[in-house]
């Protein structure tokens, strides 16, 4: 089983910092950066979940419902939105299909050539970069 604790730790740290941030910092762009990240993590989780559900390569979209975009619920809940999206991605990684080439003959999607560990490492990097941009 893939250890997703680096992702959950990074997401929780950033989410906690957002929850504690003053309104002025959130309005200066921290909330926007965090919402963009939450939306990206959510889309990645949806692609992995869809692939696990239908047995295709991650992100190929074959027979999958259209991706749902996380709504903008306001600057004061963006930390919670980020936490939910990050935990959703961690859970999706736990259930990810076998990685590259797991569904022969299916059309490759953006994450099809990546092993779950690569997706995890990339997500942790995205969280760290967004946190640096938002709360510098």
PDB file of C-alpha atoms in Angstrom:
ATOM      1  CA  UNK A   1       0.000   0.000   0.000  1.00  0.00           C
ATOM      2  CA  UNK A   2       1.255   3.449  -0.926  1.00  0.00           C
ATOM      3  CA  UNK A   3       2.176   5.689   2.025  1.00  0.00           C
ATOM      4  CA  UNK A   4       0.352   8.958   1.367  1.00  0.00           C
ATOM      5  CA  UNK A   5       1.334  10.563   4.672  1.00  0.00           C
ATOM      6  CA  UNK A   6       3.670  13.099   2.978  1.00  0.00           C
ATOM      7  CA  UNK A   7       0.695  14.405   0.992  1.00  0.00           C
ATOM      8  CA  UNK A   8      -1.705  14.484   3.907  1.00  0.00           C
ATOM      9  CA  UNK A   9       0.892  16.184   6.125  1.00  0.00           C
ATOM     10  CA  UNK A  10       1.653  18.854   3.506  1.00  0.00           C
ATOM     11  CA  UNK A  11      -2.033  19.488   2.826  1.00  0.00           C
ATOM     12  CA  UNK A  12      -2.924  19.697   6.524  1.00  0.00           C
ATOM     13  CA  UNK A  13      -0.018  22.081   7.211  1.00  0.00           C
ATOM     14  CA  UNK A  14      -1.081  24.404   4.383  1.00  0.00           C
ATOM     15  CA  UNK A  15      -4.770  24.159   5.318  1.00  0.00           C
ATOM     16  CA  UNK A  16      -3.989  25.008   8.952  1.00  0.00           C
ATOM     17  CA  UNK A  17      -1.941  28.014   7.874  1.00  0.00           C
ATOM     18  CA  UNK A  18      -4.825  29.197   5.681  1.00  0.00           C
ATOM     19  CA  UNK A  19      -7.309  28.800   8.524  1.00  0.00           C
ATOM     20  CA  UNK A  20      -5.072  30.916  10.750  1.00  0.00           C
ATOM     21  CA  UNK A  21      -4.268  33.527   8.107  1.00  0.00           C
ATOM     22  CA  UNK A  22      -5.702  37.020   8.482  1.00  0.00           C
ATOM     23  CA  UNK A  23      -8.433  38.111   6.104  1.00  0.00           C
ATOM     24  CA  UNK A  24      -6.079  40.581   4.428  1.00  0.00           C
ATOM     25  CA  UNK A  25      -3.609  37.802   3.509  1.00  0.00           C
ATOM     26  CA  UNK A  26      -6.415  35.644   2.123  1.00  0.00           C
ATOM     27  CA  UNK A  27      -7.711  38.559   0.054  1.00  0.00           C
ATOM     28  CA  UNK A  28      -4.219  39.325  -1.274  1.00  0.00           C
ATOM     29  CA  UNK A  29      -4.206  36.082  -3.196  1.00  0.00           C
ATOM     30  CA  UNK A  30      -3.579  33.266  -0.724  1.00  0.00           C
ATOM     31  CA  UNK A  31      -7.174  32.057  -1.002  1.00  0.00           C
ATOM     32  CA  UNK A  32      -7.053  32.132  -4.801  1.00  0.00           C
ATOM     33  CA  UNK A  33      -3.829  30.109  -4.893  1.00  0.00           C
ATOM     34  CA  UNK A  34      -5.261  27.594  -2.428  1.00  0.00           C
ATOM     35  CA  UNK A  35      -8.537  27.242  -4.345  1.00  0.00           C
ATOM     36  CA  UNK A  36      -6.640  26.643  -7.596  1.00  0.00           C
ATOM     37  CA  UNK A  37      -4.624  23.935  -5.830  1.00  0.00           C
ATOM     38  CA  UNK A  38      -7.729  22.368  -4.274  1.00  0.00           C
ATOM     39  CA  UNK A  39      -9.371  22.243  -7.695  1.00  0.00           C
ATOM     40  CA  UNK A  40      -6.298  20.615  -9.248  1.00  0.00           C
ATOM     41  CA  UNK A  41      -6.017  18.003  -6.489  1.00  0.00           C
ATOM     42  CA  UNK A  42      -9.735  17.318  -6.798  1.00  0.00           C
ATOM     43  CA  UNK A  43      -9.502  16.779 -10.563  1.00  0.00           C
ATOM     44  CA  UNK A  44      -6.571  14.405 -10.108  1.00  0.00           C
ATOM     45  CA  UNK A  45      -8.523  12.433  -7.510  1.00  0.00           C
ATOM     46  CA  UNK A  46     -11.539  12.241  -9.822  1.00  0.00           C
ATOM     47  CA  UNK A  47      -9.393  10.910 -12.677  1.00  0.00           C
ATOM     48  CA  UNK A  48      -7.897   8.218 -10.450  1.00  0.00           C
ATOM     49  CA  UNK A  49     -11.306   7.262  -9.023  1.00  0.00           C
ATOM     50  CA  UNK A  50     -12.837   7.047 -12.495  1.00  0.00           C
ATOM     51  CA  UNK A  51      -9.976   4.854 -13.663  1.00  0.00           C
ATOM     52  CA  UNK A  52     -10.363   2.556 -10.655  1.00  0.00           C
ATOM     53  CA  UNK A  53     -14.116   2.334 -11.234  1.00  0.00           C
ATOM     54  CA  UNK A  54     -13.970   1.374 -14.897  1.00  0.00           C
ATOM     55  CA  UNK A  55     -10.547  -0.262 -15.077  1.00  0.00           C
ATOM     56  CA  UNK A  56      -9.093   2.106 -17.664  1.00  0.00           C
ATOM     57  CA  UNK A  57      -5.913   4.129 -17.672  1.00  0.00           C
ATOM     58  CA  UNK A  58      -6.120   7.083 -15.321  1.00  0.00           C
ATOM     59  CA  UNK A  59      -7.568  10.135 -16.950  1.00  0.00           C
ATOM     60  CA  UNK A  60      -8.659   8.645 -20.255  1.00  0.00           C
ATOM     61  CA  UNK A  61     -12.256   9.648 -19.605  1.00  0.00           C
ATOM     62  CA  UNK A  62     -13.764   6.634 -21.359  1.00  0.00           C
ATOM     63  CA  UNK A  63     -17.328   6.442 -20.114  1.00  0.00           C
ATOM     64  CA  UNK A  64     -16.571   8.683 -17.161  1.00  0.00           C
ATOM     65  CA  UNK A  65     -18.822  11.437 -15.950  1.00  0.00           C
ATOM     66  CA  UNK A  66     -17.516  14.945 -16.603  1.00  0.00           C
ATOM     67  CA  UNK A  67     -15.145  16.196 -13.937  1.00  0.00           C
ATOM     68  CA  UNK A  68     -16.746  18.254 -11.209  1.00  0.00           C
ATOM     69  CA  UNK A  69     -15.088  21.576 -10.397  1.00  0.00           C
ATOM     70  CA  UNK A  70     -14.795  22.558  -6.775  1.00  0.00           C
ATOM     71  CA  UNK A  71     -16.895  25.695  -6.241  1.00  0.00           C
ATOM     72  CA  UNK A  72     -15.587  28.948  -4.832  1.00  0.00           C
ATOM     73  CA  UNK A  73     -17.196  28.922  -1.390  1.00  0.00           C
ATOM     74  CA  UNK A  74     -15.343  31.982  -0.142  1.00  0.00           C
ATOM     75  CA  UNK A  75     -11.986  32.847   1.338  1.00  0.00           C
ATOM     76  CA  UNK A  76     -12.803  31.624   4.838  1.00  0.00           C
ATOM     77  CA  UNK A  77     -13.424  27.994   3.845  1.00  0.00           C
ATOM     78  CA  UNK A  78     -10.625  27.508   1.335  1.00  0.00           C
ATOM     79  CA  UNK A  79      -8.472  25.778   3.953  1.00  0.00           C
ATOM     80  CA  UNK A  80     -11.198  23.204   4.479  1.00  0.00           C
ATOM     81  CA  UNK A  81     -11.677  22.789   0.730  1.00  0.00           C
ATOM     82  CA  UNK A  82      -7.958  22.165   0.338  1.00  0.00           C
ATOM     83  CA  UNK A  83      -7.966  19.611   3.159  1.00  0.00           C
ATOM     84  CA  UNK A  84     -10.884  17.719   1.619  1.00  0.00           C
ATOM     85  CA  UNK A  85      -9.330  17.713  -1.861  1.00  0.00           C
ATOM     86  CA  UNK A  86      -5.978  16.534  -0.528  1.00  0.00           C
ATOM     87  CA  UNK A  87      -7.523  13.723   1.497  1.00  0.00           C
ATOM     88  CA  UNK A  88      -9.646  12.704  -1.492  1.00  0.00           C
ATOM     89  CA  UNK A  89      -6.506  12.433  -3.607  1.00  0.00           C
ATOM     90  CA  UNK A  90      -4.750  10.404  -0.910  1.00  0.00           C
ATOM     91  CA  UNK A  91      -7.692   7.980  -0.815  1.00  0.00           C
ATOM     92  CA  UNK A  92      -7.806   7.784  -4.605  1.00  0.00           C
ATOM     93  CA  UNK A  93      -4.098   6.941  -4.625  1.00  0.00           C
ATOM     94  CA  UNK A  94      -4.757   4.090  -2.209  1.00  0.00           C
ATOM     95  CA  UNK A  95      -7.261   2.650  -4.675  1.00  0.00           C
ATOM     96  CA  UNK A  96      -5.295   3.503  -7.828  1.00  0.00           C
ATOM     97  CA  UNK A  97      -5.114   0.875 -10.530  1.00  0.00           C
ATOM     98  CA  UNK A  98      -1.808  -0.852 -11.109  1.00  0.00           C
ATOM     99  CA  UNK A  99      -0.033   2.068 -12.798  1.00  0.00           C
ATOM    100  CA  UNK A 100       1.371   2.268 -16.324  1.00  0.00           C
ATOM    101  CA  UNK A 101      -0.140  -0.125 -18.819  1.00  0.00           C
ATOM    102  CA  UNK A 102      -2.806  -1.402 -16.443  1.00  0.00           C
ATOM    103  CA  UNK A 103      -5.511  -1.331 -19.098  1.00  0.00           C
ATOM    104  CA  UNK A 104      -4.224  -2.587 -22.449  1.00  0.00           C
ATOM    105  CA  UNK A 105      -5.798  -0.921 -25.448  1.00  0.00           C
ATOM    106  CA  UNK A 106      -7.184   2.056 -23.573  1.00  0.00           C
ATOM    107  CA  UNK A 107      -6.386   5.586 -24.629  1.00  0.00           C
ATOM    108  CA  UNK A 108      -3.709   7.157 -22.427  1.00  0.00           C
ATOM    109  CA  UNK A 109      -4.648  10.140 -20.322  1.00  0.00           C
ATOM    110  CA  UNK A 110      -2.502  12.736 -18.551  1.00  0.00           C
ATOM    111  CA  UNK A 111      -1.671  10.450 -15.620  1.00  0.00           C
ATOM    112  CA  UNK A 112      -1.607   7.145 -17.525  1.00  0.00           C
ATOM    113  CA  UNK A 113       2.178   6.974 -17.779  1.00  0.00           C
ATOM    114  CA  UNK A 114       2.674   7.742 -14.087  1.00  0.00           C
ATOM    115  CA  UNK A 115       2.858   5.308 -11.246  1.00  0.00           C
ATOM    116  CA  UNK A 116       0.813   6.223  -8.164  1.00  0.00           C
ATOM    117  CA  UNK A 117       4.057   7.083  -6.345  1.00  0.00           C
ATOM    118  CA  UNK A 118       4.909   9.607  -9.075  1.00  0.00           C
ATOM    119  CA  UNK A 119       1.438  11.146  -8.830  1.00  0.00           C
ATOM    120  CA  UNK A 120       1.935  11.369  -5.060  1.00  0.00           C
ATOM    121  CA  UNK A 121       5.353  13.044  -5.364  1.00  0.00           C
ATOM    122  CA  UNK A 122       4.006  15.526  -7.892  1.00  0.00           C
ATOM    123  CA  UNK A 123       1.039  16.382  -5.673  1.00  0.00           C
ATOM    124  CA  UNK A 124       3.319  17.023  -2.677  1.00  0.00           C
ATOM    125  CA  UNK A 125       5.449  19.331  -4.847  1.00  0.00           C
ATOM    126  CA  UNK A 126       2.319  21.195  -5.993  1.00  0.00           C
ATOM    127  CA  UNK A 127       1.209  21.705  -2.389  1.00  0.00           C
ATOM    128  CA  UNK A 128       4.645  22.937  -1.299  1.00  0.00           C
ATOM    129  CA  UNK A 129       4.906  25.340  -4.245  1.00  0.00           C
ATOM    130  CA  UNK A 130       1.395  26.719  -3.718  1.00  0.00           C
ATOM    131  CA  UNK A 131       2.031  27.208  -0.003  1.00  0.00           C
ATOM    132  CA  UNK A 132       5.224  29.130  -0.763  1.00  0.00           C
ATOM    133  CA  UNK A 133       3.395  31.360  -3.284  1.00  0.00           C
ATOM    134  CA  UNK A 134       0.374  31.955  -1.085  1.00  0.00           C
ATOM    135  CA  UNK A 135       2.009  32.611   2.252  1.00  0.00           C
ATOM    136  CA  UNK A 136       5.424  34.061   1.513  1.00  0.00           C
TER     137      UNK A 136
END
